[in-house]
PDB file of C-alpha atoms in Angstrom:
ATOM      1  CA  UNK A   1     -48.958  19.430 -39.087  1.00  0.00           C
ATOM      2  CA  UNK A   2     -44.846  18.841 -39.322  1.00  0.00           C
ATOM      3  CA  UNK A   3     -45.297  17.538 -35.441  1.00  0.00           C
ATOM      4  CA  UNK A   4     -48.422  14.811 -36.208  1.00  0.00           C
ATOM      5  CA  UNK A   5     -46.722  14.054 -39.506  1.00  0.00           C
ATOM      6  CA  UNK A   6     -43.074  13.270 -37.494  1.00  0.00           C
ATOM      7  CA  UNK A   7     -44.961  11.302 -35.128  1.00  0.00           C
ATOM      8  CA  UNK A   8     -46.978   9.266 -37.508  1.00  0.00           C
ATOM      9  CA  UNK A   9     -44.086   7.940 -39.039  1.00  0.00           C
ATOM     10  CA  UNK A  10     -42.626   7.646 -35.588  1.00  0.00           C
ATOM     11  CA  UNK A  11     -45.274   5.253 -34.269  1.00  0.00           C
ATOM     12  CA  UNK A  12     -44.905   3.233 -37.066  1.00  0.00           C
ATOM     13  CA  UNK A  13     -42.880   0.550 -37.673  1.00  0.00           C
ATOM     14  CA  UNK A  14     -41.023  -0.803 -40.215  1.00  0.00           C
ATOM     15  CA  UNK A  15     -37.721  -2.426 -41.631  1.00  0.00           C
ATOM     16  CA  UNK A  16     -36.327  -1.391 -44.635  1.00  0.00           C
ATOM     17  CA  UNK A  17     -37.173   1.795 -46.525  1.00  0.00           C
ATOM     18  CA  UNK A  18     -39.090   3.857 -44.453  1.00  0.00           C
ATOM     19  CA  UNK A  19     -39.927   7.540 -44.448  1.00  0.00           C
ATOM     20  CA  UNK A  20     -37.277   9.591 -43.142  1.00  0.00           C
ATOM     21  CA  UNK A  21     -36.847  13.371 -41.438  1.00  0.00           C
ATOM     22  CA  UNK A  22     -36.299  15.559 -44.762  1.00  0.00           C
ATOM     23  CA  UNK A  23     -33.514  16.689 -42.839  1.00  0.00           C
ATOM     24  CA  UNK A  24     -31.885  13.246 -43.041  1.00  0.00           C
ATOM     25  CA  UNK A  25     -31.048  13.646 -46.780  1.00  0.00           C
ATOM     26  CA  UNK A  26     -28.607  15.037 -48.797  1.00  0.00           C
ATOM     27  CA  UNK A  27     -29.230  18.676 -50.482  1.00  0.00           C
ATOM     28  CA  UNK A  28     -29.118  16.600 -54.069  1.00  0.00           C
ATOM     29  CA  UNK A  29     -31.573  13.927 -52.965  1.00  0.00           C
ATOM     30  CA  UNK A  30     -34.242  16.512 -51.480  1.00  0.00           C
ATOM     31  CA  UNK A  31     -33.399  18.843 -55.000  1.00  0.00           C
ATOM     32  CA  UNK A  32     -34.151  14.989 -56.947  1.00  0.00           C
ATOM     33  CA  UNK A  33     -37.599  14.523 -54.969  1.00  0.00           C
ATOM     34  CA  UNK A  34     -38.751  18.271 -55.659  1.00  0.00           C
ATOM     35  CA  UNK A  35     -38.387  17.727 -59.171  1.00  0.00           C
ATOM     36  CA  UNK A  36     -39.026  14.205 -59.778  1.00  0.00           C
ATOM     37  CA  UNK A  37     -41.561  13.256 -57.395  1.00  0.00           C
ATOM     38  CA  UNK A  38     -43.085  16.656 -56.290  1.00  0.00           C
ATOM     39  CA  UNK A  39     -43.124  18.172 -59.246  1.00  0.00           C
ATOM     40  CA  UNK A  40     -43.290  21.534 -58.766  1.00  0.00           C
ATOM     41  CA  UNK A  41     -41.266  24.826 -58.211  1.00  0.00           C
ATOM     42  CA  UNK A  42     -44.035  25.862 -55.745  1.00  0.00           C
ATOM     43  CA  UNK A  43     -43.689  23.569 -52.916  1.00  0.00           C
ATOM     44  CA  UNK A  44     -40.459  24.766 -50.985  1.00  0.00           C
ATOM     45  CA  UNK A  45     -37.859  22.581 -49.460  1.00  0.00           C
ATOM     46  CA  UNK A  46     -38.677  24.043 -45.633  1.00  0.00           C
ATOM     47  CA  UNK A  47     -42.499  22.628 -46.116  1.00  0.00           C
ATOM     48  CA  UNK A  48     -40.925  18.835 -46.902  1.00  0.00           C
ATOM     49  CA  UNK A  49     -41.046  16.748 -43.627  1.00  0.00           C
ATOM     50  CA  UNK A  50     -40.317  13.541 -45.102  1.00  0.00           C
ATOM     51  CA  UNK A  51     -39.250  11.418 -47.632  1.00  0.00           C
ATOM     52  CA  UNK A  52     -39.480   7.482 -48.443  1.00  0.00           C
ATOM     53  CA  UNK A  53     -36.853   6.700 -51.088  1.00  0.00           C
ATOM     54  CA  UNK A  54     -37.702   3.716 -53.124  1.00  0.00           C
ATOM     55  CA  UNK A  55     -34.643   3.870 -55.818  1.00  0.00           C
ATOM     56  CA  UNK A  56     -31.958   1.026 -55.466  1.00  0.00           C
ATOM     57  CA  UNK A  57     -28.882   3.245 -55.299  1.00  0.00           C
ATOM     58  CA  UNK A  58     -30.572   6.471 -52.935  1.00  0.00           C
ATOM     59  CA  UNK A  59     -30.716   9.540 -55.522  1.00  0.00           C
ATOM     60  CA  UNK A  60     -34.497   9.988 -54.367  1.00  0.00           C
ATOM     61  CA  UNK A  61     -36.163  10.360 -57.863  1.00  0.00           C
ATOM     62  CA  UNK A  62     -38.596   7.596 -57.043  1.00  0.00           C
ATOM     63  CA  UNK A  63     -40.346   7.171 -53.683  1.00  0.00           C
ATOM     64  CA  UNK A  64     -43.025   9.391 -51.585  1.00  0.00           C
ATOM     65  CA  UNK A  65     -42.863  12.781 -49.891  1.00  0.00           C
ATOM     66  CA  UNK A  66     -44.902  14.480 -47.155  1.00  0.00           C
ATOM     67  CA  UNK A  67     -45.107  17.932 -46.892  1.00  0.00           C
ATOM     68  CA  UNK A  68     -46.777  20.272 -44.328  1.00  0.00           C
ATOM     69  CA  UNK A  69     -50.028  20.381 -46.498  1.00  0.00           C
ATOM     70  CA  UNK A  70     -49.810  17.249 -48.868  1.00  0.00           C
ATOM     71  CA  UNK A  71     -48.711  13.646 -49.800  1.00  0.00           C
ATOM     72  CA  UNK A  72     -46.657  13.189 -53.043  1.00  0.00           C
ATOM     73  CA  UNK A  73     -45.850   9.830 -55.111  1.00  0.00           C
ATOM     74  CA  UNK A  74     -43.809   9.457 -57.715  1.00  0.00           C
ATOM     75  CA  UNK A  75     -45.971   7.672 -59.438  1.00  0.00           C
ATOM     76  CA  UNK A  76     -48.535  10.452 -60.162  1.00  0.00           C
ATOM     77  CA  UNK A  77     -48.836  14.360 -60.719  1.00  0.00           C
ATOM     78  CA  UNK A  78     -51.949  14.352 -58.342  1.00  0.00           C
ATOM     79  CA  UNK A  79     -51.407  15.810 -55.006  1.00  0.00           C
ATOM     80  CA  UNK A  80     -53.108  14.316 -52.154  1.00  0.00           C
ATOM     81  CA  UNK A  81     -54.052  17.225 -49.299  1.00  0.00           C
ATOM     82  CA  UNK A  82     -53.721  15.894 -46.126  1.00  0.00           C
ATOM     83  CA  UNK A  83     -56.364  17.460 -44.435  1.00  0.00           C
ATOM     84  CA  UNK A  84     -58.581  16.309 -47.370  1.00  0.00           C
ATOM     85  CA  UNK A  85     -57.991  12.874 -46.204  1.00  0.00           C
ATOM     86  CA  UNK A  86     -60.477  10.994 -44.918  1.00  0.00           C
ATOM     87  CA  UNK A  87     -59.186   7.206 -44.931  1.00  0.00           C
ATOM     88  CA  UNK A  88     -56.551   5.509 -46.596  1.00  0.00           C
ATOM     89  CA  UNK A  89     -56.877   1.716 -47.625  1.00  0.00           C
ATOM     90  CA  UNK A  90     -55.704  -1.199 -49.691  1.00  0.00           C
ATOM     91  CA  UNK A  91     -57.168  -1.603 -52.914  1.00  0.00           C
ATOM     92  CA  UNK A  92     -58.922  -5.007 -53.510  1.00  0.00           C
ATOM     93  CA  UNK A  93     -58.569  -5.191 -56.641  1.00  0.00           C
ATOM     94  CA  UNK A  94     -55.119  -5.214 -57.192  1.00  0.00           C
ATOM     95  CA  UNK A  95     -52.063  -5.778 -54.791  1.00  0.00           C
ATOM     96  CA  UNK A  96     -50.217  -2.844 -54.891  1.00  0.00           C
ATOM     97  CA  UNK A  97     -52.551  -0.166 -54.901  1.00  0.00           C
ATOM     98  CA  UNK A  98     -54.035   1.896 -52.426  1.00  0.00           C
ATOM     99  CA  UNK A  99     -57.584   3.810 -52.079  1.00  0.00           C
ATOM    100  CA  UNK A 100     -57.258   7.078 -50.611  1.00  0.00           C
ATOM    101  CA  UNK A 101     -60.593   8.304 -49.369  1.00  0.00           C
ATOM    102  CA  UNK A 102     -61.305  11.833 -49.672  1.00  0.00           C
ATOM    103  CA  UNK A 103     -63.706  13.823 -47.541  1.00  0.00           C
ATOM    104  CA  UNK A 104     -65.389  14.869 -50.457  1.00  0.00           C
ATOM    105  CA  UNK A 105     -65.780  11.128 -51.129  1.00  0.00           C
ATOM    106  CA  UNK A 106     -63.607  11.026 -53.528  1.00  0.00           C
ATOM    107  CA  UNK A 107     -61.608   7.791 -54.167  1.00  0.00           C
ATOM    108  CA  UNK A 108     -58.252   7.889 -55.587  1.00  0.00           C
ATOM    109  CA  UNK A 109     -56.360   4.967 -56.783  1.00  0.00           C
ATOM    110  CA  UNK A 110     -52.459   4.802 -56.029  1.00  0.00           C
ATOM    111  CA  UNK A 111     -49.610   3.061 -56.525  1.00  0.00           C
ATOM    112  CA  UNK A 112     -47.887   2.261 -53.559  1.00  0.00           C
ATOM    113  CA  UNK A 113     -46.045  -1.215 -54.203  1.00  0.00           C
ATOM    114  CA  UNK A 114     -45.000  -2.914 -51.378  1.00  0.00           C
ATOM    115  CA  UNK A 115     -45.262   0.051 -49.308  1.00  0.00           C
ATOM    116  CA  UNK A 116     -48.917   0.162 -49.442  1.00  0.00           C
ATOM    117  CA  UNK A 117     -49.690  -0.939 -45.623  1.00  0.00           C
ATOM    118  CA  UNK A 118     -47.016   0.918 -44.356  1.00  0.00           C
ATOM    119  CA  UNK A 119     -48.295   4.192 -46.492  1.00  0.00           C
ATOM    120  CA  UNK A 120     -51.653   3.072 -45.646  1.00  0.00           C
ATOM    121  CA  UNK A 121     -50.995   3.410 -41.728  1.00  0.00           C
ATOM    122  CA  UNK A 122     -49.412   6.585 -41.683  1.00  0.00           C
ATOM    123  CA  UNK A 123     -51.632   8.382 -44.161  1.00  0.00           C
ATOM    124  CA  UNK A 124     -54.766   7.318 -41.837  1.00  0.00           C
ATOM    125  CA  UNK A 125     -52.715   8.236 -38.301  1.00  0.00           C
ATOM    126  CA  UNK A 126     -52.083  12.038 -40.216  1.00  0.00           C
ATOM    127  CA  UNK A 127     -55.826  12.058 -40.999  1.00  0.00           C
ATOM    128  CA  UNK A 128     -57.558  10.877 -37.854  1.00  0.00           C
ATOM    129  CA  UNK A 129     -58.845   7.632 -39.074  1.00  0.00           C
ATOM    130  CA  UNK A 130     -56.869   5.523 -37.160  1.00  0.00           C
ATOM    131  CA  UNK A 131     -58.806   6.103 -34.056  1.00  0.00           C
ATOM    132  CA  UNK A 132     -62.236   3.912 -33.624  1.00  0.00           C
ATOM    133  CA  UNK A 133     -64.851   5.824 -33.062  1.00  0.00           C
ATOM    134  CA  UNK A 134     -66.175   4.709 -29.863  1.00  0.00           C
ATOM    135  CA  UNK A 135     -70.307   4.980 -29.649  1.00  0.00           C
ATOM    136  CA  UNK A 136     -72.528   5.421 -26.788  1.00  0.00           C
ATOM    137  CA  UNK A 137     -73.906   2.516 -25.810  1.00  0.00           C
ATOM    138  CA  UNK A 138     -78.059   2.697 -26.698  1.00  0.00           C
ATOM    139  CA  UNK A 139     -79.869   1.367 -23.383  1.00  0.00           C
ATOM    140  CA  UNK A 140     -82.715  -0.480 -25.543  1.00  0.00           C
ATOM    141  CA  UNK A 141     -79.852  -2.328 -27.575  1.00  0.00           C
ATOM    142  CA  UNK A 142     -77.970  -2.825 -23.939  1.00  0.00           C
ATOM    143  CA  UNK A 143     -81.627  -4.736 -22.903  1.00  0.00           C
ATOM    144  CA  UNK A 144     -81.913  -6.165 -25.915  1.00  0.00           C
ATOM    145  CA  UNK A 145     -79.077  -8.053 -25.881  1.00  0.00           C
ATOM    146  CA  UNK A 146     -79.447  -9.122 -22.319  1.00  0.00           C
ATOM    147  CA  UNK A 147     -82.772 -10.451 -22.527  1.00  0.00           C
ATOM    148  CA  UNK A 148     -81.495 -12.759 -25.865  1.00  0.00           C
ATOM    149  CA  UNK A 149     -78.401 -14.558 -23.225  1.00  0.00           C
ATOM    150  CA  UNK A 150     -80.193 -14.546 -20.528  1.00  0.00           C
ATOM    151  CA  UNK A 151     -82.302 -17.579 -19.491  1.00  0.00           C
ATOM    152  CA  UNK A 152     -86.296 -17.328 -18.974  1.00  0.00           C
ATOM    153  CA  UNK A 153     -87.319 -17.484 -15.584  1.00  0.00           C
TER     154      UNK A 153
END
């Protein structure tokens, strides 16, 4: 999961505050985001891939963190599995949230400020849901469709 994760957030791009390589931060700022924005004692520091740090001056006690297993937010105690994704996308009911999909079929709101379509992209390349589904062409639809354009003879 650490390699699709790292690669998500690769293939994505971005200026400004992005998500980063946990190892990219400071031993205080990944210590901040355990407490503050993971929330738990459980969750150790080797499982954190990466962090987006939303706070003005960088202490990491606001923003988003990805972990082997799950998706963090300051902004809530829930914790988001990743492989319980299903889809990820904006809310349209409000501008700054975002609807995470479960497979369950679940919905859960978030708060994801102006990071939404940037969160948005790389929760749905970690879950799959990126990718269009491509169908196989039905031959009586394929006919169908050809006898409507084409001319009568």
């Amino acid at each position: 999961m650490r390699e699709k994760i790292l690669k998500a957030i690769e293939s994505t791009k971005k200026s400004g505050n992005k998500f980063e390589p946990v190892e990219s931060f400071k031993k205080k700022q990944i210590e901040n985001a355990q407490k503050r924005i993971i929330k738990s004692s459980f969750v150790l520091e080797s499982n954190i891939v990466a962090m987006l740090d939303t706070t003005l001056f960088g202490s990491c006690k606001e923003g988003y963190v990805l972990t082997t297993a799950a998706f963090y937010s300051y902004r809530t105690d829930d914790v988001i599995r990743l492989n319980d994704i299903a889809k990820a996308e904006n809310s349209t009911k409000t501008t700054y949230d975002s609807i995470i999909t479960l497979k369950s079929g679940e919905k859960v709101k978030l708060f994801t400020s102006v990071y939404r379509d940037y969160i948005n992209e790389i929760l749905n390349k970690i879950a799959g849901a990126d990718k269009e589904e491509k169908k196989p062409k039905d031959a009586d639809t394929e006919k169908a469709k050809k006898a409507e354009t084409e001319p009568e003879s």
